[in-house]
PDB file of C-alpha atoms in Angstrom:
ATOM      1  CA  UNK E  22       5.500  33.601  -7.202  1.00  0.00           C
ATOM      2  CA  UNK E  23       8.406  31.721  -8.215  1.00  0.00           C
ATOM      3  CA  UNK E  24       9.978  30.783  -5.105  1.00  0.00           C
ATOM      4  CA  UNK E  25       9.109  27.114  -3.472  1.00  0.00           C
ATOM      5  CA  UNK E  26       7.874  27.895   0.485  1.00  0.00           C
ATOM      6  CA  UNK E  27       7.313  25.534   3.184  1.00  0.00           C
ATOM      7  CA  UNK E  28       4.496  23.878   2.459  1.00  0.00           C
ATOM      8  CA  UNK E  29       5.782  22.803  -1.300  1.00  0.00           C
ATOM      9  CA  UNK E  30       8.528  21.464   0.652  1.00  0.00           C
ATOM     10  CA  UNK E  31       6.103  19.840   3.177  1.00  0.00           C
ATOM     11  CA  UNK E  32       3.511  18.121   0.565  1.00  0.00           C
ATOM     12  CA  UNK E  33       7.107  17.237  -1.252  1.00  0.00           C
ATOM     13  CA  UNK E  34       8.592  15.763   2.124  1.00  0.00           C
ATOM     14  CA  UNK E  35       4.664  13.772   2.688  1.00  0.00           C
ATOM     15  CA  UNK E  36       4.083  13.054  -0.804  1.00  0.00           C
ATOM     16  CA  UNK E  37       8.030  11.362  -0.760  1.00  0.00           C
ATOM     17  CA  UNK E  38       7.684   9.497   2.482  1.00  0.00           C
ATOM     18  CA  UNK E  39       3.879   7.933   1.732  1.00  0.00           C
ATOM     19  CA  UNK E  40       4.136   7.184  -1.809  1.00  0.00           C
ATOM     20  CA  UNK E  41       7.804   5.742  -1.223  1.00  0.00           C
ATOM     21  CA  UNK E  42       6.193   3.308   1.379  1.00  0.00           C
ATOM     22  CA  UNK E  43       2.719   2.432  -0.612  1.00  0.00           C
ATOM     23  CA  UNK E  44       5.525   1.762  -4.140  1.00  0.00           C
ATOM     24  CA  UNK E  45       7.444  -0.288  -1.730  1.00  0.00           C
ATOM     25  CA  UNK E  46       4.604  -2.296  -0.288  1.00  0.00           C
ATOM     26  CA  UNK E  47       2.806  -2.564  -3.766  1.00  0.00           C
ATOM     27  CA  UNK E  48       5.743  -4.545  -5.569  1.00  0.00           C
ATOM     28  CA  UNK E  49       5.876  -6.751  -2.475  1.00  0.00           C
ATOM     29  CA  UNK E  50       2.573  -7.925  -4.135  1.00  0.00           C
ATOM     30  CA  UNK E  51       3.251  -7.279  -7.873  1.00  0.00           C
ATOM     31  CA  UNK E  52       6.765  -8.772  -7.554  1.00  0.00           C
ATOM     32  CA  UNK E  53       8.021 -10.276  -4.521  1.00  0.00           C
ATOM     33  CA  UNK E  54      10.193  -7.758  -3.753  1.00  0.00           C
ATOM     34  CA  UNK E  55      11.306  -6.645  -0.707  1.00  0.00           C
ATOM     35  CA  UNK E  56       9.798 -10.066   1.373  1.00  0.00           C
ATOM     36  CA  UNK E  57       6.603 -10.056  -0.367  1.00  0.00           C
ATOM     37  CA  UNK E  58       4.888 -12.745  -2.203  1.00  0.00           C
ATOM     38  CA  UNK E  59       4.360 -11.915  -5.141  1.00  0.00           C
ATOM     39  CA  UNK E  60       1.050 -12.490  -7.250  1.00  0.00           C
ATOM     40  CA  UNK E  61       0.798 -16.200  -6.385  1.00  0.00           C
ATOM     41  CA  UNK E  62       1.727 -15.719  -2.990  1.00  0.00           C
ATOM     42  CA  UNK E  63      -0.404 -12.353  -2.519  1.00  0.00           C
ATOM     43  CA  UNK E  64      -3.336 -14.006  -4.203  1.00  0.00           C
ATOM     44  CA  UNK E  65      -3.469 -16.975  -2.308  1.00  0.00           C
ATOM     45  CA  UNK E  66      -3.353 -14.741   0.985  1.00  0.00           C
ATOM     46  CA  UNK E  67      -6.083 -12.514  -1.056  1.00  0.00           C
ATOM     47  CA  UNK E  68      -8.241 -15.276  -1.418  1.00  0.00           C
ATOM     48  CA  UNK E  69      -7.759 -16.284   2.567  1.00  0.00           C
ATOM     49  CA  UNK E  70      -9.218 -12.876   3.661  1.00  0.00           C
ATOM     50  CA  UNK E  71     -11.863 -12.934   1.711  1.00  0.00           C
ATOM     51  CA  UNK E  72     -10.581 -11.061  -1.306  1.00  0.00           C
ATOM     52  CA  UNK E  73     -11.150 -13.443  -4.580  1.00  0.00           C
ATOM     53  CA  UNK E  74     -10.647 -13.985  -6.861  1.00  0.00           C
ATOM     54  CA  UNK E  75      -6.971 -13.827  -5.237  1.00  0.00           C
ATOM     55  CA  UNK E  76      -4.829 -12.791  -7.911  1.00  0.00           C
ATOM     56  CA  UNK E  77      -6.872 -10.280  -9.852  1.00  0.00           C
ATOM     57  CA  UNK E  78      -7.048  -8.598  -6.219  1.00  0.00           C
ATOM     58  CA  UNK E  79      -3.428  -8.792  -6.165  1.00  0.00           C
ATOM     59  CA  UNK E  80      -3.135  -7.410  -9.084  1.00  0.00           C
ATOM     60  CA  UNK E  81      -5.299  -4.665  -8.117  1.00  0.00           C
ATOM     61  CA  UNK E  82      -4.068  -3.942  -4.708  1.00  0.00           C
ATOM     62  CA  UNK E  83      -0.400  -4.142  -5.951  1.00  0.00           C
ATOM     63  CA  UNK E  84      -1.277  -1.660  -8.902  1.00  0.00           C
ATOM     64  CA  UNK E  85      -2.887   0.813  -6.679  1.00  0.00           C
ATOM     65  CA  UNK E  86       0.290   0.621  -3.839  1.00  0.00           C
ATOM     66  CA  UNK E  87       2.970   0.518  -6.628  1.00  0.00           C
ATOM     67  CA  UNK E  88       1.453   2.902  -8.791  1.00  0.00           C
ATOM     68  CA  UNK E  89      -0.421   5.094  -7.024  1.00  0.00           C
ATOM     69  CA  UNK E  90       2.731   5.393  -4.417  1.00  0.00           C
ATOM     70  CA  UNK E  91       4.642   6.306  -7.502  1.00  0.00           C
ATOM     71  CA  UNK E  92       2.915   8.632  -8.926  1.00  0.00           C
ATOM     72  CA  UNK E  93       2.639  10.489  -5.284  1.00  0.00           C
ATOM     73  CA  UNK E  94       5.879  10.483  -4.782  1.00  0.00           C
ATOM     74  CA  UNK E  95       6.602  12.349  -8.301  1.00  0.00           C
ATOM     75  CA  UNK E  96       3.968  14.591  -8.208  1.00  0.00           C
ATOM     76  CA  UNK E  97       2.063  13.502 -11.013  1.00  0.00           C
ATOM     77  CA  UNK E  98      -1.666  12.860 -11.462  1.00  0.00           C
ATOM     78  CA  UNK E  99      -1.999  13.763  -7.471  1.00  0.00           C
ATOM     79  CA  UNK E 100      -5.653  12.890  -7.484  1.00  0.00           C
ATOM     80  CA  UNK E 101      -6.336   9.836  -9.009  1.00  0.00           C
ATOM     81  CA  UNK E 102      -2.761   8.536  -7.424  1.00  0.00           C
ATOM     82  CA  UNK E 103      -3.665   9.739  -4.013  1.00  0.00           C
ATOM     83  CA  UNK E 104      -6.914   8.598  -4.163  1.00  0.00           C
ATOM     84  CA  UNK E 105      -6.128   4.783  -5.255  1.00  0.00           C
ATOM     85  CA  UNK E 106      -4.034   4.631  -2.675  1.00  0.00           C
ATOM     86  CA  UNK E 107      -6.320   5.504  -0.437  1.00  0.00           C
ATOM     87  CA  UNK E 108      -8.447   2.777  -1.857  1.00  0.00           C
ATOM     88  CA  UNK E 109      -5.961   0.400  -1.256  1.00  0.00           C
ATOM     89  CA  UNK E 110      -5.406   1.065   1.932  1.00  0.00           C
ATOM     90  CA  UNK E 111      -9.422   1.252   2.563  1.00  0.00           C
ATOM     91  CA  UNK E 112      -9.226  -2.515   1.670  1.00  0.00           C
ATOM     92  CA  UNK E 113      -6.020  -3.264   3.912  1.00  0.00           C
ATOM     93  CA  UNK E 114      -7.894  -1.386   7.427  1.00  0.00           C
ATOM     94  CA  UNK E 115     -11.102  -3.557   6.836  1.00  0.00           C
ATOM     95  CA  UNK E 116      -8.826  -6.466   6.726  1.00  0.00           C
ATOM     96  CA  UNK E 117      -6.976  -5.631  10.178  1.00  0.00           C
ATOM     97  CA  UNK E 118     -10.554  -3.907  11.557  1.00  0.00           C
ATOM     98  CA  UNK E 119     -11.170  -6.834  14.220  1.00  0.00           C
ATOM     99  CA  UNK E 120      -7.857  -6.418  15.645  1.00  0.00           C
ATOM    100  CA  UNK E 121      -8.299  -2.812  16.810  1.00  0.00           C
ATOM    101  CA  UNK E 122      -6.719   0.030  16.273  1.00  0.00           C
ATOM    102  CA  UNK E 123      -3.102  -0.523  17.572  1.00  0.00           C
ATOM    103  CA  UNK E 124      -0.576  -2.160  14.506  1.00  0.00           C
ATOM    104  CA  UNK E 125       0.923  -3.781  17.585  1.00  0.00           C
ATOM    105  CA  UNK E 126      -1.695  -6.139  18.103  1.00  0.00           C
ATOM    106  CA  UNK E 127      -2.485  -6.238  14.180  1.00  0.00           C
ATOM    107  CA  UNK E 128      -4.837  -3.348  13.888  1.00  0.00           C
ATOM    108  CA  UNK E 129      -5.406  -1.016  10.666  1.00  0.00           C
ATOM    109  CA  UNK E 130      -3.803   1.862  12.531  1.00  0.00           C
ATOM    110  CA  UNK E 131      -0.864   2.035   9.675  1.00  0.00           C
ATOM    111  CA  UNK E 132      -3.050   1.410   6.949  1.00  0.00           C
ATOM    112  CA  UNK E 133      -5.727   4.054   7.999  1.00  0.00           C
ATOM    113  CA  UNK E 134      -2.991   6.497   8.589  1.00  0.00           C
ATOM    114  CA  UNK E 135      -1.514   5.681   4.747  1.00  0.00           C
ATOM    115  CA  UNK E 136      -4.925   5.954   3.671  1.00  0.00           C
ATOM    116  CA  UNK E 137      -5.782   9.523   5.265  1.00  0.00           C
ATOM    117  CA  UNK E 138      -2.318  10.572   4.435  1.00  0.00           C
ATOM    118  CA  UNK E 139      -2.732   9.866   0.614  1.00  0.00           C
ATOM    119  CA  UNK E 140      -6.332  11.104   0.529  1.00  0.00           C
ATOM    120  CA  UNK E 141      -5.087  14.217   1.724  1.00  0.00           C
ATOM    121  CA  UNK E 142      -2.793  14.797  -0.610  1.00  0.00           C
ATOM    122  CA  UNK E 143      -5.624  14.166  -3.405  1.00  0.00           C
ATOM    123  CA  UNK E 144      -7.387  16.847  -2.283  1.00  0.00           C
ATOM    124  CA  UNK E 145      -4.393  19.218  -1.444  1.00  0.00           C
ATOM    125  CA  UNK E 146      -2.680  18.950  -4.749  1.00  0.00           C
ATOM    126  CA  UNK E 147       1.331  17.880  -5.010  1.00  0.00           C
ATOM    127  CA  UNK E 148       2.839  21.474  -4.193  1.00  0.00           C
ATOM    128  CA  UNK E 149       5.474  23.419  -6.934  1.00  0.00           C
ATOM    129  CA  UNK E 150       8.048  20.822  -6.104  1.00  0.00           C
ATOM    130  CA  UNK E 151       6.120  18.244  -8.750  1.00  0.00           C
ATOM    131  CA  UNK E 152       5.618  17.076 -12.136  1.00  0.00           C
ATOM    132  CA  UNK E 153       2.181  17.869 -11.664  1.00  0.00           C
ATOM    133  CA  UNK E 154       3.250  21.472 -11.589  1.00  0.00           C
ATOM    134  CA  UNK E 155       6.155  21.550 -14.441  1.00  0.00           C
ATOM    135  CA  UNK E 156       3.578  19.993 -16.463  1.00  0.00           C
ATOM    136  CA  UNK E 157       0.955  22.746 -15.856  1.00  0.00           C
ATOM    137  CA  UNK E 158      -1.229  20.651 -13.894  1.00  0.00           C
ATOM    138  CA  UNK E 159      -2.762  18.774 -17.144  1.00  0.00           C
ATOM    139  CA  UNK E 160      -3.394  15.801 -14.761  1.00  0.00           C
ATOM    140  CA  UNK E 161      -4.217  17.697 -11.972  1.00  0.00           C
ATOM    141  CA  UNK E 162      -7.130  19.709 -12.557  1.00  0.00           C
ATOM    142  CA  UNK E 163      -9.521  21.138  -9.678  1.00  0.00           C
ATOM    143  CA  UNK E 164     -12.600  18.858 -10.868  1.00  0.00           C
ATOM    144  CA  UNK E 165     -10.523  15.783 -10.898  1.00  0.00           C
ATOM    145  CA  UNK E 166     -10.376  15.695  -6.908  1.00  0.00           C
ATOM    146  CA  UNK E 167     -13.578  14.495  -6.390  1.00  0.00           C
ATOM    147  CA  UNK E 168     -14.254  12.516  -9.656  1.00  0.00           C
ATOM    148  CA  UNK E 169     -11.122  10.542  -8.439  1.00  0.00           C
ATOM    149  CA  UNK E 170     -12.214   9.911  -4.610  1.00  0.00           C
ATOM    150  CA  UNK E 171     -16.215   9.307  -5.756  1.00  0.00           C
ATOM    151  CA  UNK E 172     -15.146   6.766  -8.147  1.00  0.00           C
ATOM    152  CA  UNK E 173     -12.299   5.637  -5.502  1.00  0.00           C
ATOM    153  CA  UNK E 174     -15.185   5.317  -2.780  1.00  0.00           C
ATOM    154  CA  UNK E 175     -17.912   3.709  -4.841  1.00  0.00           C
ATOM    155  CA  UNK E 176     -15.575   0.719  -5.744  1.00  0.00           C
ATOM    156  CA  UNK E 177     -13.482   0.637  -2.732  1.00  0.00           C
ATOM    157  CA  UNK E 178     -17.178   0.022  -1.202  1.00  0.00           C
ATOM    158  CA  UNK E 179     -18.573  -2.080  -3.151  1.00  0.00           C
ATOM    159  CA  UNK E 180     -15.047  -4.692  -3.281  1.00  0.00           C
ATOM    160  CA  UNK E 181     -15.013  -4.293   0.742  1.00  0.00           C
ATOM    161  CA  UNK E 182     -18.683  -4.991   1.209  1.00  0.00           C
ATOM    162  CA  UNK E 183     -18.159  -7.977  -1.067  1.00  0.00           C
ATOM    163  CA  UNK E 184     -15.183  -9.333   0.579  1.00  0.00           C
ATOM    164  CA  UNK E 185     -17.309  -8.506   4.291  1.00  0.00           C
ATOM    165  CA  UNK E 186     -20.031 -10.848   3.033  1.00  0.00           C
ATOM    166  CA  UNK E 187     -18.113 -13.366   1.937  1.00  0.00           C
ATOM    167  CA  UNK E 188     -16.081 -13.326   5.648  1.00  0.00           C
ATOM    168  CA  UNK E 189     -19.460 -12.925   7.351  1.00  0.00           C
ATOM    169  CA  UNK E 190     -21.269 -15.997   5.263  1.00  0.00           C
ATOM    170  CA  UNK E 191     -17.920 -18.325   6.068  1.00  0.00           C
ATOM    171  CA  UNK E 192     -18.124 -17.557   9.866  1.00  0.00           C
ATOM    172  CA  UNK E 193     -21.738 -18.393   9.906  1.00  0.00           C
ATOM    173  CA  UNK E 194     -21.322 -20.833   8.007  1.00  0.00           C
ATOM    174  CA  UNK E 195     -18.456 -22.411  10.299  1.00  0.00           C
ATOM    175  CA  UNK E 196     -20.755 -21.125  13.624  1.00  0.00           C
ATOM    176  CA  UNK E 197     -23.147 -23.692  11.926  1.00  0.00           C
ATOM    177  CA  UNK E 198     -21.180 -26.325  11.910  1.00  0.00           C
ATOM    178  CA  UNK E 199     -21.168 -26.055  15.566  1.00  0.00           C
ATOM    179  CA  UNK E 200     -23.647 -26.091  16.773  1.00  0.00           C
ATOM    180  CA  UNK E 201     -24.753 -28.766  14.042  1.00  0.00           C
ATOM    181  CA  UNK E 202     -22.040 -31.302  15.952  1.00  0.00           C
ATOM    182  CA  UNK E 203     -23.311 -29.966  19.172  1.00  0.00           C
ATOM    183  CA  UNK E 204     -26.540 -31.154  18.435  1.00  0.00           C
ATOM    184  CA  UNK E 205     -25.548 -34.495  17.498  1.00  0.00           C
ATOM    185  CA  UNK E 206     -23.550 -35.020  20.306  1.00  0.00           C
ATOM    186  CA  UNK E 207     -26.706 -34.338  22.623  1.00  0.00           C
ATOM    187  CA  UNK E 208     -28.514 -36.440  20.976  1.00  0.00           C
TER     188      UNK E 208
END
């Protein structure tokens, strides 16, 4: 079949929208575009959020978002692009998790939505209105989907787990200090 159907158009719209948002978000981190902090500002923020080293974390997140988003929009290397973007957004969702679900309260709603859409595109594929299709799916093979998602899931779990441990230890350290001060006050 050579004509495009509505699923091809739907996948194109999802790819362009999600990929565009992710690419813009990543360029804020990498280059300071669109009011972003660039590598220095984002690196400092990443350190404060528990992602260390901050600058390396900013580069990794920025590349996953900007690169993954651009590739998703183009429909190129869709399994890897979607997995990378999804992993970056799971990392962002971890930061917002304590604020609950809704974005209006600083929650993880937006990050989770982008992560699920990127992962869904990795699984569904780019459709026929894509560079993957035009290039004969050389970087969009069936086996690449579980590999890309599996490797990204493992890396994301390790990074987010280490971040959560650092945040928890820092919070425990602050809590202990409060108790020590309180005990000294009572004596």
